[in-house]
XYZ file of C-alpha atoms in Angstrom:
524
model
C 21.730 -21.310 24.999
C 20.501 -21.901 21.460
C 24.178 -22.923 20.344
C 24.468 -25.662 23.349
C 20.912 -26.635 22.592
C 22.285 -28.150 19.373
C 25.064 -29.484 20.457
C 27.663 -26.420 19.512
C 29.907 -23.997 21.226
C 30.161 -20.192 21.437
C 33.109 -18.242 22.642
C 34.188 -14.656 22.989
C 37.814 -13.107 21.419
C 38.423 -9.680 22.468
C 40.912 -7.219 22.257
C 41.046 -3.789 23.669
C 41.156 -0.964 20.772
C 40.533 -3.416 18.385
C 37.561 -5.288 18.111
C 35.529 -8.315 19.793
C 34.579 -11.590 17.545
C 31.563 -13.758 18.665
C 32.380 -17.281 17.046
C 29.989 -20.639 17.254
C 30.480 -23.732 16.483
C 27.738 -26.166 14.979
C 27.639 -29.846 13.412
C 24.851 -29.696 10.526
C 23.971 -32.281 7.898
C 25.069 -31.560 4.497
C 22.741 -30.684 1.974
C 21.674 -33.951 0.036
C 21.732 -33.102 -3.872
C 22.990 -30.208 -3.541
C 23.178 -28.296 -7.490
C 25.586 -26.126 -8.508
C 24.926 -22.262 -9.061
C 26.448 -22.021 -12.582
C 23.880 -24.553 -14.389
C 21.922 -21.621 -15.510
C 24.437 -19.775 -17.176
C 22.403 -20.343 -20.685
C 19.071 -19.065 -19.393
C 17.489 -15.833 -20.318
C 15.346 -14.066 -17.114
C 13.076 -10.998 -16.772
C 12.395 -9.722 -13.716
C 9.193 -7.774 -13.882
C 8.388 -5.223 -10.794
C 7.765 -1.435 -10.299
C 9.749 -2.096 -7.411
C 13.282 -0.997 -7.523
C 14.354 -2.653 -4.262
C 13.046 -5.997 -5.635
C 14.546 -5.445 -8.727
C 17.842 -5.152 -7.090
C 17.430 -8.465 -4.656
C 16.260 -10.948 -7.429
C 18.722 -9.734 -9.730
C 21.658 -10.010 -7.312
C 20.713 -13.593 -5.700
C 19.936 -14.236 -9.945
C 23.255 -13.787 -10.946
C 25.100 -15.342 -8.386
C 23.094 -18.208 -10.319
C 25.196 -17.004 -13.569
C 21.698 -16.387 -14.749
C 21.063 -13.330 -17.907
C 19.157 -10.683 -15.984
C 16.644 -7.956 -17.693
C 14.347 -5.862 -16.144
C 11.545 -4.271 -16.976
C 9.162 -1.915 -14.412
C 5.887 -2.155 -16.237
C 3.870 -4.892 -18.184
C 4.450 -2.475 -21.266
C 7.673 -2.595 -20.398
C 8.042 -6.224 -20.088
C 5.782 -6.739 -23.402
C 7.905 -4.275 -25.161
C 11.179 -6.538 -24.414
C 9.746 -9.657 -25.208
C 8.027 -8.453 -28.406
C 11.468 -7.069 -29.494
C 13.810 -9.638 -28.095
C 15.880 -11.753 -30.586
C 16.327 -14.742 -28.152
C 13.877 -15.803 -26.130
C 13.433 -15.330 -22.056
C 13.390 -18.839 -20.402
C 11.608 -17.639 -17.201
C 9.992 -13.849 -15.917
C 9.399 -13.143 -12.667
C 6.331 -11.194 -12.708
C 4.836 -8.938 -9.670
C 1.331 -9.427 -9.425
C 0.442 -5.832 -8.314
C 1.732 -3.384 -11.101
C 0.051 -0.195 -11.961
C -2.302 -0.428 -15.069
C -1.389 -3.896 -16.214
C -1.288 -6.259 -13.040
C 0.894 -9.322 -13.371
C -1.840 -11.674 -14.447
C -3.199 -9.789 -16.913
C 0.368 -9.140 -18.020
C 0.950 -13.143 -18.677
C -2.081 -13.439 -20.521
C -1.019 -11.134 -23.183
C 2.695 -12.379 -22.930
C 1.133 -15.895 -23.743
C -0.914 -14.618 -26.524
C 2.053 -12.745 -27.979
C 4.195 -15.606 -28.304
C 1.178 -17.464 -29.933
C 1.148 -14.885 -32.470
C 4.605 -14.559 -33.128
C 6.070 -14.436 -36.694
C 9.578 -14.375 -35.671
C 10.366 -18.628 -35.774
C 13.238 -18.465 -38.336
C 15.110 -16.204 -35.620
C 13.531 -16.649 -32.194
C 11.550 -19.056 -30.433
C 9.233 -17.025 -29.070
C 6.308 -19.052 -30.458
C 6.680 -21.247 -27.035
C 5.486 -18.713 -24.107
C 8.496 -18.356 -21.593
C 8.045 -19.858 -18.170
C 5.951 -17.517 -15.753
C 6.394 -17.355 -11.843
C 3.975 -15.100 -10.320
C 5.782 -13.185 -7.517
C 3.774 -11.714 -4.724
C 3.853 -10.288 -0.744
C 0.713 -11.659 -0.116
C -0.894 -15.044 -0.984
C -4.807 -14.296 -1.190
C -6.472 -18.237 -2.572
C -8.442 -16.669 -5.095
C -5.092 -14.885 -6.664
C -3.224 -18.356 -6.877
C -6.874 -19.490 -8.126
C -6.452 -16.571 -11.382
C -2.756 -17.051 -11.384
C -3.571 -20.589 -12.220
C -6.122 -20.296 -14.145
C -3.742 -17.967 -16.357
C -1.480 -20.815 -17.040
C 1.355 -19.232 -14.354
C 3.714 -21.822 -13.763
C 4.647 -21.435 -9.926
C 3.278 -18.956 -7.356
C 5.750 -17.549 -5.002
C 5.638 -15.416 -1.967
C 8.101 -12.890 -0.799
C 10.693 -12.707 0.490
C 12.317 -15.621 -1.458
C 14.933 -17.420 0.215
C 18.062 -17.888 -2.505
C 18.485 -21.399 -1.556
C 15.264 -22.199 -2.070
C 14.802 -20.222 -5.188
C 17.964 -21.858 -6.469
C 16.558 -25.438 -5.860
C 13.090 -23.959 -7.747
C 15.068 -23.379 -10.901
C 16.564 -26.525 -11.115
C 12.645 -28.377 -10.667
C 11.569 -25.940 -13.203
C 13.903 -26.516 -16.099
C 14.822 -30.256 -14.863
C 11.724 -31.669 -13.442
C 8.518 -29.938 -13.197
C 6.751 -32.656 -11.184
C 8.697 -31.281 -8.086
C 7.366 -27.516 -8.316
C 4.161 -27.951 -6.121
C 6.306 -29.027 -3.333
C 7.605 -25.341 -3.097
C 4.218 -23.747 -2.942
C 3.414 -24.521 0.528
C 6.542 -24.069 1.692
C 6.803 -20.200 0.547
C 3.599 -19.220 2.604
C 3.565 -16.082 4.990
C 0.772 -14.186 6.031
C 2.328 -10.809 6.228
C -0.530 -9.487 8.213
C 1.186 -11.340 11.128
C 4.377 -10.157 9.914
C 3.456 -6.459 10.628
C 2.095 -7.017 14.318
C 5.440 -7.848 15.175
C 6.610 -4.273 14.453
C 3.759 -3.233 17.634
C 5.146 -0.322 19.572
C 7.045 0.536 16.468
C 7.121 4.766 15.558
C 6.412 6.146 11.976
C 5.747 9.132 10.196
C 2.783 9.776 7.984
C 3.372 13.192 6.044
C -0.186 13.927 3.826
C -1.871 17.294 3.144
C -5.457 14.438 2.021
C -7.408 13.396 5.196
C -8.558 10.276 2.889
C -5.394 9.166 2.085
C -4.508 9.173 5.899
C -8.224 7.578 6.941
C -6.705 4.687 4.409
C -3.148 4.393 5.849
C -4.354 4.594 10.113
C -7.090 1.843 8.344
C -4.558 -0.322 6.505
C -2.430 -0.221 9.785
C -5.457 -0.108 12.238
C -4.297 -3.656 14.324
C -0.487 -3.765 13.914
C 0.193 -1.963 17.111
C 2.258 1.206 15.205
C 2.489 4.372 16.738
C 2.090 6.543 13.293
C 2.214 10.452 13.677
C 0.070 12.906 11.270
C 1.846 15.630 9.426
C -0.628 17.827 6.982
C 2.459 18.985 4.882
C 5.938 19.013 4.588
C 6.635 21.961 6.556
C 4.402 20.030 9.612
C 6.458 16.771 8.545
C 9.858 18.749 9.117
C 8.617 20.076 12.831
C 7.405 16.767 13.945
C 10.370 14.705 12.724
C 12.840 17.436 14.657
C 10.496 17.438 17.618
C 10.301 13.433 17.681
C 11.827 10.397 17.042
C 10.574 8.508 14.511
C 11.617 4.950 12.889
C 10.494 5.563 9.440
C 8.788 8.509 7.257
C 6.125 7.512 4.782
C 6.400 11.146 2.500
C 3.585 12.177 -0.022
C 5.039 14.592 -2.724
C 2.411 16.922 -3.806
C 1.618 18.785 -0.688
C 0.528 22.671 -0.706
C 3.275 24.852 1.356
C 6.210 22.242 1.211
C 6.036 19.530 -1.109
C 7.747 15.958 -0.268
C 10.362 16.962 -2.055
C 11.465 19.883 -0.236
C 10.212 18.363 2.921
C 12.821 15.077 2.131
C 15.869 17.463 1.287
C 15.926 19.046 4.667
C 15.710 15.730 6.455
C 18.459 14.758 5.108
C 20.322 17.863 6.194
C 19.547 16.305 9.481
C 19.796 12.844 9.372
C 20.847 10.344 6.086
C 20.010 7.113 7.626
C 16.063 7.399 8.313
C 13.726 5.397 5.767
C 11.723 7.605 3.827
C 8.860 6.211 1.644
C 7.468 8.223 -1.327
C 3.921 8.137 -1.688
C 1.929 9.342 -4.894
C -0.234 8.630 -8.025
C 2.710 8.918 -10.449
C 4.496 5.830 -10.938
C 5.928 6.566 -14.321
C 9.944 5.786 -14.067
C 11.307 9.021 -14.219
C 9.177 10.346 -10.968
C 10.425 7.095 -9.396
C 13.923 8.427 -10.229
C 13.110 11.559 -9.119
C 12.604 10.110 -5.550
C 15.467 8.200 -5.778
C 17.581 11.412 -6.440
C 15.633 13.770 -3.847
C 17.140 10.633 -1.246
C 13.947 8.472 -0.584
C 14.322 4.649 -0.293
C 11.450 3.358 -1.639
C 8.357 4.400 -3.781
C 4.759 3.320 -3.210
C 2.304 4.012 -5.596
C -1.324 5.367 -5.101
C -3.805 3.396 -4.791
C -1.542 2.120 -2.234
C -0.918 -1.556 -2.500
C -1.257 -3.100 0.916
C 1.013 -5.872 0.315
C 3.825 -3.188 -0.912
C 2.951 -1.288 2.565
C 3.721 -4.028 4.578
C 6.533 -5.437 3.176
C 8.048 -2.221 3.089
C 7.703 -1.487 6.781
C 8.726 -5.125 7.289
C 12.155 -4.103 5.347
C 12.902 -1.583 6.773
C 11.780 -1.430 10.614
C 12.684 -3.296 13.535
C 11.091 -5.768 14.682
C 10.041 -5.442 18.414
C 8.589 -8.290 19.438
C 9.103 -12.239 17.980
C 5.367 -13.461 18.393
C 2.506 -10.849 17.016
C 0.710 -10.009 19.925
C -3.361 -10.678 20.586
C -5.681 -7.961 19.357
C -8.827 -7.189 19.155
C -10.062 -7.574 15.702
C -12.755 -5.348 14.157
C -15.622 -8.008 14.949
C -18.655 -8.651 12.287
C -17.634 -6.898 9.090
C -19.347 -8.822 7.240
C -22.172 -6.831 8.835
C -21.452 -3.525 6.603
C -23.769 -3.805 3.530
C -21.882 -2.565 0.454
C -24.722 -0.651 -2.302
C -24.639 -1.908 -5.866
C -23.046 1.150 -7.991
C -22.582 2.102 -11.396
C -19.677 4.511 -11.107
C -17.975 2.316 -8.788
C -16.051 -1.019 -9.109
C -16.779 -1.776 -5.413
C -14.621 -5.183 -6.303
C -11.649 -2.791 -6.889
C -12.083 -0.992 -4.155
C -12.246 -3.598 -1.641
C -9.470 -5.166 -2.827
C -6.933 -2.128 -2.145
C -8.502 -2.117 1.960
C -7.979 -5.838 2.346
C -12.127 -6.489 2.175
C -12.651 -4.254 5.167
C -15.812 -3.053 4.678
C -16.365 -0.713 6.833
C -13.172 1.338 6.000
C -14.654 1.444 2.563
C -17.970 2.825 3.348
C -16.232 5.432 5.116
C -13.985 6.484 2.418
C -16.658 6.610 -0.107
C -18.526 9.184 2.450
C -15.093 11.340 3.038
C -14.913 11.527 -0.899
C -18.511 12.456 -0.951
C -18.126 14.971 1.306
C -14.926 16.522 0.207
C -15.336 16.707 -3.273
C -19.672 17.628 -3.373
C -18.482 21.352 -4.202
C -15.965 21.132 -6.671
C -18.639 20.744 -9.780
C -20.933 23.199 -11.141
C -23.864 23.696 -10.170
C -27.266 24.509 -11.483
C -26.780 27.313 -14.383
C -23.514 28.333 -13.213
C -20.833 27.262 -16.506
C -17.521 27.057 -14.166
C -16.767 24.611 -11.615
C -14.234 25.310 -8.852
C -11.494 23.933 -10.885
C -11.194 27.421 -13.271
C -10.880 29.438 -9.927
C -7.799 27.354 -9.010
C -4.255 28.574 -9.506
C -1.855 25.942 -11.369
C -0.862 24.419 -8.189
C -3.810 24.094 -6.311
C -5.429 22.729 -9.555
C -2.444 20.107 -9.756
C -2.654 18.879 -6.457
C -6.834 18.563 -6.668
C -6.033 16.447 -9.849
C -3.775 14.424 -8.589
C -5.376 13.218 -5.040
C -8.387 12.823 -6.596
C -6.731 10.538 -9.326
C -5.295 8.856 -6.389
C -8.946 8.215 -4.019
C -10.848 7.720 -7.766
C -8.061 4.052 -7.892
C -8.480 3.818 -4.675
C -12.172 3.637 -4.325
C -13.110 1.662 -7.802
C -14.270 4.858 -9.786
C -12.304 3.374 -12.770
C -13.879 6.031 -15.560
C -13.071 9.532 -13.019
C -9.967 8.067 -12.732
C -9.475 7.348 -16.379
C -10.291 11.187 -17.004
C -8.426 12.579 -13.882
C -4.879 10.751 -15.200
C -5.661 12.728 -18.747
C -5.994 15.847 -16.980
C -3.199 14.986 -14.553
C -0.984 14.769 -18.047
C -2.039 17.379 -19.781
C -4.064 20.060 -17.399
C -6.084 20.503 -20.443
C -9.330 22.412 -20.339
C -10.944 20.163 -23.038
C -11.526 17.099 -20.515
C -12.941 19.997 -17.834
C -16.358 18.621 -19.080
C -15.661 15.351 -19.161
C -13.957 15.154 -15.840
C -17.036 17.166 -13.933
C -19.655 15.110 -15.449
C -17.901 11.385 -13.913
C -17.500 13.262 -10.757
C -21.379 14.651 -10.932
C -22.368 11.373 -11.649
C -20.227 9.623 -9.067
C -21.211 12.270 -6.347
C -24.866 12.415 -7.076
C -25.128 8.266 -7.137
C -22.659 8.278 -4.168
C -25.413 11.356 -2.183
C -28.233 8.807 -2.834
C -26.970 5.157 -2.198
C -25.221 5.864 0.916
C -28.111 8.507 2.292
C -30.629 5.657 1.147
C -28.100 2.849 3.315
C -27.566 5.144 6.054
C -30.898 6.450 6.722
C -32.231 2.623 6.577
C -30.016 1.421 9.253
C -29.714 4.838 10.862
C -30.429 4.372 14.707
C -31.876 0.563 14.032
C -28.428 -0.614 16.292
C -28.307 2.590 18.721
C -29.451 2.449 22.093
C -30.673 4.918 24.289
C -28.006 6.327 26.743
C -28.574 7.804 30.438
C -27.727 11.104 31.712
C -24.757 9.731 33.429
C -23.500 7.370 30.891
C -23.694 10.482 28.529
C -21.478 12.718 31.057
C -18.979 10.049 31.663
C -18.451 9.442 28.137
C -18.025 13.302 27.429
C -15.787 13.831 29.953
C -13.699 10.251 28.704
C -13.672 12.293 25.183
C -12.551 15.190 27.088
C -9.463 13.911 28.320
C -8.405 12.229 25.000
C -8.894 14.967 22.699
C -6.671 16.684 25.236
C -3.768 14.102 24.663
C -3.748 15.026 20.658
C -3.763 11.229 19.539
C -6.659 9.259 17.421
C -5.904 5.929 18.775
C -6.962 7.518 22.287
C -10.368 9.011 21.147
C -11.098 6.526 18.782
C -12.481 3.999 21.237
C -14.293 6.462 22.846
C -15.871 7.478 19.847
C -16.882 4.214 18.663
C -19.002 3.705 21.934
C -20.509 7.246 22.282
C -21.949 6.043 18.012
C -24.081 3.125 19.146
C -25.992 5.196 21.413
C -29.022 7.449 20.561
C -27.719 11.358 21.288
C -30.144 14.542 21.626
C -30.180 16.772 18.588
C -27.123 19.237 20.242
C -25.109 16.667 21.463
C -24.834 15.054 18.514
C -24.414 17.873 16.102
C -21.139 18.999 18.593
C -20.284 15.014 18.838
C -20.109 15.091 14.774
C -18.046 18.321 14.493
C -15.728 16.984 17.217
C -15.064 13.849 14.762
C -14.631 15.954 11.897
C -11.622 17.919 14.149
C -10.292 14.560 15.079
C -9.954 13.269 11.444
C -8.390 16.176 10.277
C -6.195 16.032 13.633
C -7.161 19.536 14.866
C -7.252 18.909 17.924
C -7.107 22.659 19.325
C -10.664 23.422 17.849
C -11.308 20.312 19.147
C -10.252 21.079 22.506
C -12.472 23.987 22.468
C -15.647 22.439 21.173
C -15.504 19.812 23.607
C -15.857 22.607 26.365
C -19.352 23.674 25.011
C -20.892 19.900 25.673
C-alpha cells in the first residue's frame, strides 16, 4: 500500500528451491547538489568514543568519504594523539559522555593545547581542529556548555551518512549552513525506548543498587527485565526463559560474568549480551570482547549509552511509544545540601529523577553503615574479607560512589580497586565514615520532617484488601506487580506491626526473595 501510495509498483518473483525476490518500483527526485564522497580525501579525523560499536560505524560511513580515520577511546587518549601528531586533525568527533574526561572538558584542553603548541615549523596545530560534539541524548543545557566550549556542531545519534556527508562539506566549505543541521538531528531517545514495550531482557547483578538504578532508568519503557543475583542464577533463568537481550555484570560472587557469558554461548551465539562494570580501561573492554559480549557499558551507567544500546540491538515492537503514566510531581522530592556528595552528579546519571536518587542514597546508607570501624575497634570489615570478596566490595562501591556524586570515596575506592593496598584502608574508611554519618543525619533529619505529613489514615478494610492485593503479587514473583501495590499501602498511616512486616516485605521484594516474602506475608 505504501509503494502505490507514491505512485510505484511492487511485485513478487519466486522460485521453488531457490529463493523469492520482493522488487518495488519508485519515481524520486534527484538529489539537488549532490557532492561527491571523495572531496575529503586530504582531511585528517579522530573519532573519539569508549564505544567500540561507534567507533566501528563512524569510521566505516568515514571512509567511504575517503576520509583519514584515527581513533582514540579516552580524552587521554585523544590528547595523547593530538599532542604527538605531526599533521594536524581537521575535525574529531568527540562523545560527550567518556569516563574521567567527558567530551567537553576534553575540547577545552584540546583547544588550549593547540594554543600552546611549539610545534609551527612542522605542524599546524597552533589552530584548534574542528570539534563536533557527538551525543545519544540532546539535554539544552549540554548544547548550552558544548557551546559555550567553542564546539563547532552538536550532533545526535544515530547519524544518518547522507546527512553527515552533506555536514562535512558545510563545515570545511561554508560554515554559515551548519545550524541548519542542528534541528534536524533531534531525537528524544526516551521515546525511542517505549517503543521496545513488551520487549524481554536480562539483568544479571549480585548489587541490589545497581539493579534499583537499572528497573529506575527503565521504570516507563514498558520492558519486561528479569533479576538474576549471579551468574550461576543468570545461566538458570536464561535456559528456563526466553529472553531478547542479557545486560551481564562481571564481578559477581559464585559465577562471575565471565563464566556466566562462556556458557551462554555454549547455548546460543546470537543473543546480545551487554557487559556491565566500573572498569573501562581498554584491555577489560577487550576482555569482554574476547569472553563474546557485544557491547560494554561502563559504571556509573550512562543512560544515554543504555538506551541506545537496547535501541541497537532489540526489536522494536510497536511504531508509536505507547501512553504511560509518568511518575507525577518529582519536583516534590527535596534533595539535602551535602558535603560528601555532588548531588549535581548524581542526578545527572538518573535523568533528574529525584526520587530514584533519594532512594539510592538510603540503599547505600544502609548497605554499607557496617563496613567501617567502629568506636575503639582498629579493623573495619574490609581486613576480615578474603581477596575476592574484598575485590568485589571495592569495586561496586567504586561503581554506586560515581553513581551517587561521592566524587572523593570514589577517588579513593579506584586507588584501592588498582592496587588493593592496605595504605589507603584509612583513607578509604574515613570518606565512607564521613559520607555515611552525613548521609545517617540529612536523610533521618528529611525523612523524619516529612515523615507521615502526606499519609493518611487507612480503615480496617482498606488495610485487609490491600494485604491480601500484596498477597497475591508477591505470589507471582515479579516487582512490577507489587510495586503499585506498595506505593499505595506508603501513603497511608500503618500500626506499629503492620508496618514493621510491610517494611521487611519491601526489603524481600528489592532483593527479589520472594519465598521469604511469601512467608512473611502470611503472618499479616
Amino acid at each position: 500500500q505504501l509503494v502505490e501510495l507514491m505512485g510505484g509498483r511492487i511485485w513478487l518473483e519466486s522460485e521453488i528451491g531457490v529463493g523469492s525476490k520482493f522488487i518495488f518500483e519508485i519515481e524520486l527526485d534527484s538529489k539537488e547538489d549532490k557532492r561527491t564522497y571523495n572531496m575529503f580525501s586530504d582531511k585528517r579525523v579522530l573519532i573519539v568514543d569508549d564505544n567500540q560499536s561507534w567507533h566501528e560505524i563512524l569510521s566505516n560511513t568515514l571512509e567511504m568519504f575517503d576520509m583519514q580515520v584515527q581513533h582514540a577511546y579516552d580524552a587521554r587518549e585523544a590528547l595523547e594523539k593530538i599532542s604527538l601528531a605531526p599533521v594536524k586533525y581537521d575535525l574529531i568527533l568527540m562523545d560527550w559522555n567518556m569516563p574521567e574526561i567527558d567530551g567537553i572538558q576534553a575540547s577545552r584542553e584540546i583547544q588550549g593545547l593547540c594554543s600552546t603548541c611549539n610545534k609551527k615549523d612542522i605542524c599546524d596545530n597552533v589552530t584548534s581542529p574542528m570539534i563536533i560534539m557527538v551525543s545519544s541524548f540532546r539535554h539544552e543545557t549540554l548544547v548550552k556548555s558544548a557551546r559555550d566550549a567553542g564546539i563547532d556542531l552538536f550532533l545526535q545519534k544515530p547519524i544518518n551518512p547522507s546527512l553527515l556527508n552533506d555536514i562535512l562539506s558545510d563545515l570545511f566549505l561554508d560554515k554559515n549552513s551548519l545550524h541548519n543541521y542542528v534541528e534536524d538531528t533531534q531525537k528524544s531517545l526516551k521515546d525511542d525506548i517505549k517503543l521496545l514495550a513488551g520487549s524481554k531482557i536480562l539483568l544479571v547483578e549480585d548489587n541490589g543498587t545497581n539493579q534499583e538504578i537499572i528497573l529506575g532508568l527503565l521504570e516507563n519503557s514498558g520492558i519486561d527485565i528479569g533479576i538474576a543475583n549471579n551468574g550461576k542464577e543468570g545461566v538458570e533463568k536464561f535456559i528456563k526463559d526466553d529472553y531478547e537481550l542479557i545486560l551481564m555484570d562481571i564481578q559477581m560472587p559464585i559465577m562471575d560474568g565471565y563464566e556466566a557469558t562462556k556458557l551462554i554461548r555454549e547455548i546460543d551465539s546470537t543473543i546480545p549480551i551487554v557487559a556491565l562494570t566500573a572498569n573501562a580501561m581498554k584491555e577489560d573492554i577487550q576482555r569482554t570482547q574476547k569472553a563474546g559480549m557485544n557491547e560494554h557499558l561502563n559504571k556509573p551507567i550512562d543512560v544515554e549509552k543504555l538506551y541506545a544500546t537496547l535501541i541497537k540491538y532489540v526489536t522494536k515492537k510497536i511504531t508509536k511509544p505507547l501512553k504511560s503514566v509518568e511518575v507525577e510531581m518529582l519536583d516534590k522530592f527535596e534533595i539535602p545540601e551535602f558535603v560528601n556528595i555532588d548531588s549535581k552528579i548524581g542526578l545527572k546519571h538518573l535523568l533528574d529523577n529525584k526520587k530514584l536518587y533519594l532512594k539510592i542514597l538510603n540503599d547505600f546508607k544502609d548497605n554499607y553503615k557496617d563496613l567501617s570501624p567502629v568506636g575503639l575497634i582498629p579493623c573495619g570489615k574490609l581486613e576480615a574479607m578474603d581477596e575476592d570478596e574484598f575485590k568485589r566490595t571495592i569495586h561496586t562501591i567504586k561503581g554506586l560512589s560515581a553513581n551517587i556524586g561521592a566524587i572523593k570515596l570514589n577517588k579513593v575506592s579506584q586507588k584501592l580497586d588498582t592496587t588493593q593496598s592496605k595504605e589507603f584502608y584509612s583513607e578509604f574508611y574515613k570518606e565512607l565514615d564521613s559520607l555515611l554519618q552525613e548521609l545517617s543525619f540529612k536523610l533521618y533529619t528529611k525523612n523524619k520532617s516529612t515523615n507521615n505529613f502526606d499519609k493518611n489514615e487507612i480503615s480496617k478494610e482498606l488495610r485487609d484488601k490491600l494485604f491480601a492485593e500484596l498477597k497475591v503479587a508477591v505470589n507471582t514473583k515479579q516487582v512490577k506487580k507489587c510495586k503499585p501495590i506498595i506505593e499505595r499501602l506508603d501513603t497511608y498511616i500503618l500500626n506499629k506491626e503492620d508496618k514493621t512486616l510491610f517494611e521487611d516485605i519491601k526489603i524481600l521484594i528489592k532483593k527479589y526473595k520472594f519465598k521469604d516474602a511469601i512467608e512473611l506475608m502470611e503472618k499479616v
